[in-house]
Amino acid sequence: MEFEEYLKAKKIDAAAFKKGDVLRYQEWSGLFETMHPESFTAHKKFLINEIRRRYLLKED
């Protein structure tokens, strides 16, 4: 799974996240490449919720 696919599954707008918080996006993207998605979710659970609130993916 790619990081952008993961963000979409978590209802996070990857483009807005990348533009709005470049450093955190790069950090998470690099970390995601080294971890299983479930481990990443467990590791960043509360931060993911914060990012989702800021960069909510608009449903079509």
Coordinates of N, CA, C and O in Angstrom, one line a residue:
M1 N 0.8 -1.2 0.0 CA 0.0 0.0 0.0 C 0.9 1.2 0.0 O 1.9 1.3 0.7
E2 N 0.6 2.2 -0.8 CA 1.3 3.5 -0.9 C 0.7 4.4 0.2 O -0.4 4.3 0.6
F3 N 1.5 5.4 0.6 CA 1.1 6.3 1.6 C -0.1 7.1 1.2 O -1.0 7.3 2.1
E4 N -0.2 7.5 0.0 CA -1.4 8.3 -0.4 C -2.6 7.5 -0.4 O -3.7 8.0 -0.1
E5 N -2.5 6.2 -0.7 CA -3.7 5.3 -0.7 C -4.1 5.1 0.8 O -5.3 5.1 1.1
Y6 N -3.1 5.0 1.7 CA -3.4 4.9 3.1 C -4.2 6.1 3.6 O -5.2 6.0 4.3
L7 N -3.7 7.3 3.2 CA -4.4 8.6 3.6 C -5.8 8.6 3.1 O -6.7 9.0 3.8
K8 N -6.0 8.2 1.9 CA -7.4 8.2 1.3 C -8.2 7.2 2.1 O -9.4 7.5 2.4
A9 N -7.7 6.1 2.5 CA -8.5 5.1 3.3 C -8.8 5.7 4.7 O -9.9 5.4 5.3
K10 N -8.0 6.6 5.2 CA -8.2 7.3 6.5 C -9.0 8.6 6.3 O -9.2 9.3 7.2
K11 N -9.5 8.8 5.1 CA -10.3 10.0 4.7 C -9.5 11.3 5.0 O -10.0 12.3 5.5
I12 N -8.2 11.3 4.6 CA -7.4 12.5 4.7 C -7.0 12.9 3.3 O -6.6 12.0 2.4
D13 N -7.2 14.1 3.0 CA -6.8 14.7 1.6 C -5.3 14.8 1.6 O -4.7 15.7 2.2
A14 N -4.6 13.9 0.8 CA -3.2 13.9 0.8 C -2.6 15.1 0.2 O -1.6 15.6 0.7
A15 N -3.2 15.7 -0.8 CA -2.7 16.9 -1.4 C -2.7 18.1 -0.5 O -1.7 18.9 -0.3
A16 N -3.8 18.2 0.2 CA -3.9 19.3 1.2 C -3.0 19.1 2.4 O -2.4 20.1 2.9
F17 N -2.8 17.9 2.8 CA -1.9 17.6 3.9 C -0.5 17.9 3.5 O 0.3 18.6 4.2
K18 N -0.1 17.5 2.3 CA 1.2 17.7 1.8 C 1.5 19.2 1.7 O 2.6 19.7 2.0
K19 N 0.6 19.9 1.2 CA 0.7 21.4 1.0 C 0.7 22.1 2.4 O 1.5 23.1 2.6
G20 N -0.2 21.7 3.3 CA -0.4 22.4 4.5 C 0.6 22.1 5.6 O 0.8 22.9 6.5
D21 N 1.3 20.9 5.6 CA 2.2 20.5 6.6 C 3.3 19.6 6.0 O 3.4 18.4 6.2
V22 N 4.1 20.3 5.2 CA 5.2 19.6 4.4 C 6.1 18.7 5.3 O 6.3 17.5 5.0
L23 N 6.6 19.2 6.4 CA 7.5 18.5 7.2 C 6.9 17.2 7.8 O 7.5 16.1 7.8
R24 N 5.7 17.4 8.4 CA 5.0 16.2 8.9 C 4.7 15.2 7.8 O 4.8 14.0 8.0
Y25 N 4.2 15.6 6.7 CA 3.9 14.7 5.6 C 5.2 13.9 5.2 O 5.1 12.7 5.0
Q26 N 6.3 14.6 5.0 CA 7.5 13.9 4.6 C 8.0 12.9 5.7 O 8.4 11.8 5.4
E27 N 7.9 13.3 7.0 CA 8.2 12.5 8.1 C 7.4 11.2 8.1 O 7.9 10.1 8.2
W28 N 6.1 11.4 8.0 CA 5.1 10.3 8.0 C 5.3 9.4 6.8 O 5.2 8.1 6.9
S29 N 5.5 10.0 5.6 CA 5.7 9.2 4.4 C 6.9 8.3 4.5 O 6.8 7.1 4.2
G30 N 8.0 8.8 5.0 CA 9.2 8.0 5.2 C 9.0 6.9 6.2 O 9.4 5.8 6.0
L31 N 8.3 7.2 7.3 CA 8.1 6.3 8.4 C 7.1 5.2 7.9 O 7.3 4.0 8.2
F32 N 6.1 5.6 7.1 CA 5.1 4.6 6.6 C 5.8 3.6 5.7 O 5.4 2.4 5.7
E33 N 6.8 4.0 5.0 CA 7.6 3.0 4.1 C 8.3 1.9 4.9 O 8.6 0.9 4.3
T34 N 8.6 2.2 6.2 CA 9.3 1.2 7.0 C 8.4 0.4 7.9 O 8.9 -0.5 8.6
M35 N 7.1 0.7 7.9 CA 6.2 0.0 8.8 C 5.0 -0.6 8.1 O 4.6 -0.2 7.0
H36 N 4.4 -1.6 8.7 CA 3.1 -2.1 8.3 C 2.0 -1.1 8.5 O 2.1 -0.4 9.5
P37 N 1.0 -0.9 7.6 CA 0.0 0.1 7.8 C -0.7 0.0 9.2 O -1.0 1.0 9.8
E38 N -0.9 -1.2 9.7 CA -1.6 -1.3 11.0 C -0.7 -0.8 12.1 O -1.1 -0.2 13.1
S39 N 0.6 -1.1 12.0 CA 1.6 -0.6 13.0 C 1.7 0.9 13.0 O 1.7 1.6 14.0
F40 N 1.6 1.5 11.8 CA 1.7 2.9 11.6 C 0.4 3.5 12.2 O 0.5 4.5 13.0
T41 N -0.7 2.9 12.0 CA -2.0 3.4 12.6 C -1.9 3.4 14.1 O -2.2 4.4 14.8
A42 N -1.4 2.3 14.7 CA -1.3 2.2 16.1 C -0.3 3.3 16.7 O -0.6 3.9 17.7
H43 N 0.7 3.5 16.0 CA 1.8 4.4 16.4 C 1.3 5.9 16.3 O 1.7 6.7 17.2
K44 N 0.5 6.2 15.3 CA 0.1 7.6 15.1 C -1.4 7.8 15.3 O -2.0 8.8 14.9
K45 N -2.1 6.9 16.0 CA -3.5 6.9 16.1 C -4.2 8.3 16.5 O -5.0 8.8 15.7
F46 N -3.7 8.9 17.5 CA -4.3 10.2 17.9 C -3.9 11.4 17.0 O -4.7 12.3 16.8
L47 N -2.7 11.3 16.4 CA -2.3 12.3 15.5 C -3.0 12.2 14.2 O -3.3 13.2 13.5
I48 N -3.4 11.0 13.8 CA -4.1 10.8 12.5 C -5.5 11.4 12.6 O -5.9 12.1 11.7
N49 N -6.1 11.3 13.8 CA -7.4 12.0 14.0 C -7.3 13.5 13.9 O -8.2 14.1 13.3
E50 N -6.2 14.1 14.4 CA -6.0 15.5 14.3 C -5.8 15.9 12.9 O -6.4 16.9 12.4
I51 N -5.0 15.2 12.1 CA -4.8 15.5 10.7 C -6.0 15.3 9.9 O -6.3 16.1 9.0
R52 N -6.8 14.3 10.2 CA -8.1 14.1 9.5 C -9.0 15.3 9.7 O -9.7 15.7 8.7
R53 N -9.1 15.8 10.9 CA -9.9 17.0 11.1 C -9.5 18.2 10.3 O -10.3 19.0 9.8
R54 N -8.2 18.4 10.2 CA -7.6 19.5 9.4 C -7.7 19.3 7.9 O -7.9 20.3 7.2
Y55 N -7.5 18.1 7.4 CA -7.4 17.9 6.0 C -8.4 16.8 5.6 O -8.0 15.8 4.9
L56 N -9.6 16.9 5.9 CA -10.7 16.0 5.6 C -10.9 15.8 4.1 O -11.0 16.8 3.4
L57 N -10.9 14.6 3.6 CA -11.1 14.3 2.2 C -12.5 14.6 1.9 O -13.4 14.0 2.6
K58 N -12.8 15.4 0.9 CA -14.2 15.6 0.4 C -14.7 14.5 -0.4 O -14.0 14.0 -1.3
E59 N -15.9 14.0 0.0 CA -16.5 12.9 -0.7 C -17.1 13.4 -2.0 O -17.8 14.4 -2.0
D60 N -17.0 12.6 -3.1 CA -17.6 13.0 -4.3 C -19.0 12.6 -4.4 O -19.4 11.6 -3.9

